Amino acid sequence: MPAEYKATFYSTDINRKCRIFSSSMNYDNEEVHYWRDNFTHHCYPPEDQLQLWPEKPIRYREVVSAYSVEVRELMLRMLDLIGEGLGLKLGYFDGELSKNQLFNVLFQDFQVLRKGEWMTVEPMPNAFFLLAALQLKVISNGKFTSPIHRVITHQKEGRTTIGRFLIPAHDMLIEPANKDDHAADDAPLYRCFTYKEFYSTFTKNICDADFALEYFKNKTK
């Protein structure tokens, strides 16, 4: 779309529900700016969000809303499987917890850091890449984690990455899950906190994931 049209959606307000911004969420404080532009908007429920989305390109609202609904269903099914793998009771992630940012669904074509080297993840046909978010690491008490990953620019062509996230309400409590068979040696590694607390800590510290997780760890006496 023309730059003039895209400029109407540009905003540095992180609370705006539909916006275009450059680099990261912490532009003013980051030491290095990313060579990227981001277009982000809320998707669920569609009937409350569609009017905020661009009307161009034609059918954008129709196609993206249908896509986001289907991917959300995929993510909810994955949550059930994750809960089963963690030994949680059936339906643990139902209701409000299903809105938690537990993992992200991305189109493929990027790299992960393994043993100090960047390795390309070869794309697979008709597949998504699922990344465990920091909140899932907390809820799983450190069992689920995501590799350090990055996308890279192309010398001759632009690239587009599409991500789908489950974002919790700011007042939602996040803490290690209580299992029915909770073991004595499986003490909670993290204290209870709200998503608002986490988001504020994360963005104020240059989006440093390690710092944010360390901040909310239970301290040994």
Short mmCIF file of C-alpha atoms in Angstrom, two decimals:
data_model
loop_
_atom_site.label_atom_id
_atom_site.label_comp_id
_atom_site.label_asym_id
_atom_site.label_seq_id
_atom_site.Cartn_x
_atom_site.Cartn_y
_atom_site.Cartn_z
CA MET A 1 0.00 0.00 0.00
CA PRO A 2 1.12 3.63 -0.52
CA ALA A 3 3.26 5.13 2.22
CA GLU A 4 0.66 7.85 2.79
CA TYR A 5 -2.00 5.26 3.64
CA LYS A 6 0.30 3.25 5.90
CA ALA A 7 1.33 6.45 7.71
CA THR A 8 -2.22 6.81 9.06
CA PHE A 9 -1.61 3.71 11.17
CA TYR A 10 1.83 4.71 12.46
CA SER A 11 1.96 5.18 16.22
CA THR A 12 4.45 4.96 19.08
CA ASP A 13 1.62 4.29 21.55
CA ILE A 14 2.09 0.66 22.66
CA ASN A 15 -1.53 0.57 23.86
CA ARG A 16 -3.01 1.35 20.45
CA LYS A 17 -4.82 -1.74 19.18
CA CYS A 18 -3.90 -1.32 15.52
CA ARG A 19 -0.63 0.35 14.58
CA ILE A 20 2.55 0.37 12.52
CA PHE A 21 5.87 0.95 14.27
CA SER A 22 9.58 0.50 13.52
CA SER A 23 12.24 -1.66 15.21
CA SER A 24 10.96 -2.94 18.59
CA MET A 25 8.50 -1.95 21.32
CA ASN A 26 11.33 -0.20 23.16
CA TYR A 27 12.68 2.05 20.41
CA ASP A 28 13.75 4.95 22.65
CA ASN A 29 15.87 2.80 24.97
CA GLU A 30 17.33 0.11 22.71
CA GLU A 31 21.02 0.35 21.84
CA VAL A 32 20.59 -1.08 18.34
CA HIS A 33 17.55 -0.53 16.12
CA TYR A 34 16.14 -3.46 14.17
CA TRP A 35 15.83 -3.11 10.41
CA ARG A 36 12.14 -3.88 10.31
CA ASP A 37 8.66 -2.41 10.29
CA ASN A 38 5.85 -3.99 12.28
CA PHE A 39 2.12 -3.96 11.67
CA THR A 40 0.21 -5.32 14.63
CA HIS A 41 -3.42 -5.42 15.70
CA HIS A 42 -5.73 -7.29 18.03
CA CYS A 43 -7.70 -10.12 16.46
CA TYR A 44 -10.07 -11.58 19.05
CA PRO A 45 -12.97 -11.39 19.20
CA PRO A 46 -13.17 -10.36 15.52
CA GLU A 47 -16.47 -8.52 15.89
CA ASP A 48 -14.84 -6.08 18.33
CA GLN A 49 -11.64 -5.55 16.33
CA LEU A 50 -12.50 -5.51 12.61
CA GLN A 51 -13.50 -1.84 12.53
CA LEU A 52 -9.98 -0.89 13.65
CA TRP A 53 -8.26 -2.80 10.84
CA PRO A 54 -7.28 -1.34 7.45
CA GLU A 55 -9.91 -1.42 4.73
CA LYS A 56 -7.15 -1.89 2.16
CA PRO A 57 -5.98 -4.13 0.59
CA ILE A 58 -9.41 -5.31 -0.49
CA ARG A 59 -10.57 -8.38 1.50
CA TYR A 60 -7.85 -7.86 4.12
CA ARG A 61 -10.39 -7.93 6.93
CA GLU A 62 -12.17 -10.97 5.53
CA VAL A 63 -9.04 -13.06 4.94
CA VAL A 64 -7.13 -12.13 8.09
CA SER A 65 -10.13 -12.59 10.39
CA ALA A 66 -10.79 -16.07 8.98
CA TYR A 67 -7.10 -16.95 9.31
CA SER A 68 -6.82 -15.67 12.88
CA VAL A 69 -9.88 -17.62 14.02
CA GLU A 70 -8.52 -20.89 12.63
CA VAL A 71 -5.03 -20.35 14.06
CA ARG A 72 -6.52 -19.53 17.46
CA GLU A 73 -8.36 -22.86 17.42
CA LEU A 74 -5.06 -24.57 16.61
CA MET A 75 -3.40 -22.85 19.55
CA LEU A 76 -6.17 -23.88 21.94
CA ARG A 77 -5.83 -27.49 20.83
CA MET A 78 -2.09 -27.24 21.40
CA LEU A 79 -2.73 -25.93 24.92
CA ASP A 80 -4.72 -29.05 25.74
CA LEU A 81 -1.81 -31.22 24.58
CA ILE A 82 0.70 -29.12 26.51
CA GLY A 83 -1.43 -29.41 29.65
CA GLU A 84 -1.56 -33.17 29.21
CA GLY A 85 2.21 -33.30 28.83
CA LEU A 86 2.65 -31.28 32.03
CA GLY A 87 0.35 -33.59 33.97
CA LEU A 88 -2.32 -30.91 34.50
CA LYS A 89 -5.98 -31.68 34.92
CA LEU A 90 -8.12 -31.66 31.78
CA GLY A 91 -9.34 -28.17 30.90
CA TYR A 92 -6.66 -26.35 32.93
CA PHE A 93 -6.18 -23.78 30.16
CA ASP A 94 -9.89 -23.25 29.49
CA GLY A 95 -11.56 -19.88 30.02
CA GLU A 96 -9.38 -16.91 30.92
CA LEU A 97 -6.16 -18.91 30.91
CA SER A 98 -6.70 -19.68 27.24
CA LYS A 99 -5.95 -16.00 26.55
CA ASN A 100 -2.49 -16.24 28.08
CA GLN A 101 0.52 -15.66 25.85
CA LEU A 102 1.82 -19.19 26.19
CA PHE A 103 3.29 -19.62 22.75
CA ASN A 104 3.46 -17.96 19.37
CA VAL A 105 2.57 -19.37 15.96
CA LEU A 106 4.83 -18.18 13.14
CA PHE A 107 5.26 -18.77 9.48
CA GLN A 108 8.61 -20.45 9.00
CA ASP A 109 11.99 -19.42 7.56
CA PHE A 110 14.28 -18.23 10.35
CA GLN A 111 17.24 -19.35 12.46
CA VAL A 112 17.80 -20.69 15.99
CA LEU A 113 20.92 -20.49 18.14
CA ARG A 114 22.39 -23.92 18.94
CA LYS A 115 25.71 -24.43 20.71
CA GLY A 116 26.80 -20.90 19.86
CA GLU A 117 25.99 -21.14 16.15
CA TRP A 118 23.02 -19.91 14.15
CA MET A 119 21.28 -22.73 12.30
CA THR A 120 18.62 -22.29 9.62
CA VAL A 121 15.34 -24.05 10.34
CA GLU A 122 14.39 -25.57 7.01
CA PRO A 123 10.74 -24.81 6.12
CA MET A 124 8.29 -27.71 5.97
CA PRO A 125 5.27 -27.59 3.63
CA ASN A 126 1.91 -26.80 5.26
CA ALA A 127 3.39 -26.33 8.72
CA PHE A 128 3.78 -23.64 11.38
CA PHE A 129 6.56 -23.06 13.87
CA LEU A 130 5.46 -22.88 17.51
CA LEU A 131 7.57 -20.95 20.00
CA ALA A 132 7.03 -21.24 23.76
CA ALA A 133 6.56 -17.77 25.27
CA LEU A 134 8.07 -16.74 28.59
CA GLN A 135 4.72 -17.17 30.36
CA LEU A 136 4.65 -20.85 29.41
CA LYS A 137 8.09 -21.27 30.94
CA VAL A 138 6.72 -19.85 34.19
CA ILE A 139 3.52 -21.92 34.18
CA SER A 140 5.48 -25.09 33.37
CA ASN A 141 7.95 -24.23 36.17
CA GLY A 142 10.84 -24.05 33.73
CA LYS A 143 10.07 -27.19 31.74
CA PHE A 144 8.94 -25.51 28.50
CA THR A 145 11.28 -23.01 26.91
CA SER A 146 12.02 -21.56 23.50
CA PRO A 147 15.37 -21.38 21.68
CA ILE A 148 16.89 -18.01 20.91
CA HIS A 149 15.76 -17.27 17.38
CA ARG A 150 16.00 -14.61 14.71
CA VAL A 151 14.92 -13.77 11.20
CA ILE A 152 17.41 -12.40 8.69
CA THR A 153 17.10 -9.94 5.87
CA HIS A 154 17.66 -10.81 2.24
CA GLN A 155 20.19 -8.95 0.10
CA LYS A 156 17.79 -8.46 -2.81
CA GLU A 157 14.25 -9.03 -1.55
CA GLY A 158 12.06 -7.94 1.32
CA ARG A 159 10.65 -10.54 3.68
CA THR A 160 7.45 -10.80 5.68
CA THR A 161 6.87 -12.78 8.87
CA ILE A 162 3.36 -13.41 10.17
CA GLY A 163 2.97 -14.13 13.88
CA ARG A 164 -0.13 -15.00 15.91
CA PHE A 165 -0.04 -14.43 19.67
CA LEU A 166 -2.35 -15.16 22.59
CA ILE A 167 -2.20 -12.09 24.84
CA PRO A 168 -3.62 -12.08 28.39
CA ALA A 169 -5.44 -9.24 30.13
CA HIS A 170 -3.17 -6.95 32.12
CA ASP A 171 -4.64 -8.08 35.46
CA MET A 172 -4.27 -11.81 34.75
CA LEU A 173 -2.19 -13.70 37.30
CA ILE A 174 0.68 -15.85 36.02
CA GLU A 175 2.33 -18.48 38.21
CA PRO A 176 3.59 -22.09 38.12
CA ALA A 177 0.67 -24.48 37.68
CA ASN A 178 -0.51 -26.60 40.59
CA LYS A 179 -0.47 -30.23 39.54
CA ASP A 180 -2.57 -32.91 41.19
CA ASP A 181 0.60 -34.93 41.71
CA HIS A 182 2.72 -31.98 42.83
CA ALA A 183 6.07 -33.36 44.00
CA ALA A 184 7.85 -32.07 47.08
CA ASP A 185 11.01 -31.41 45.09
CA ASP A 186 9.10 -29.51 42.42
CA ALA A 187 8.87 -26.23 44.32
CA PRO A 188 7.68 -23.18 42.31
CA LEU A 189 10.61 -21.43 40.66
CA TYR A 190 8.66 -18.22 40.10
CA ARG A 191 6.39 -16.06 42.21
CA CYS A 192 2.90 -15.03 41.18
CA PHE A 193 2.67 -11.82 39.12
CA THR A 194 0.31 -10.05 36.77
CA TYR A 195 0.88 -9.75 33.05
CA LYS A 196 0.99 -5.96 33.51
CA GLU A 197 3.92 -6.36 35.92
CA PHE A 198 5.71 -8.64 33.50
CA TYR A 199 5.14 -6.44 30.45
CA SER A 200 6.36 -3.34 32.30
CA THR A 201 9.51 -5.09 33.52
CA PHE A 202 10.17 -6.62 30.11
CA THR A 203 9.87 -3.39 28.10
CA LYS A 204 11.71 -1.18 30.60
CA ASN A 205 14.74 -3.46 30.40
CA ILE A 206 15.23 -3.44 26.62
CA CYS A 207 12.97 -6.49 26.21
CA ASP A 208 15.53 -8.67 28.02
CA ALA A 209 13.83 -12.04 28.55
CA ASP A 210 16.48 -13.37 30.95
CA PHE A 211 16.24 -10.28 33.14
CA ALA A 212 12.44 -10.46 33.26
CA LEU A 213 12.40 -14.12 34.27
CA GLU A 214 15.12 -13.60 36.89
CA TYR A 215 13.17 -10.67 38.35
CA PHE A 216 10.14 -12.88 39.04
CA LYS A 217 12.06 -15.88 40.38
CA ASN A 218 11.52 -17.03 43.94
CA LYS A 219 14.68 -16.11 45.81
CA THR A 220 16.33 -18.77 47.96
CA LYS A 221 17.06 -17.79 51.53
#
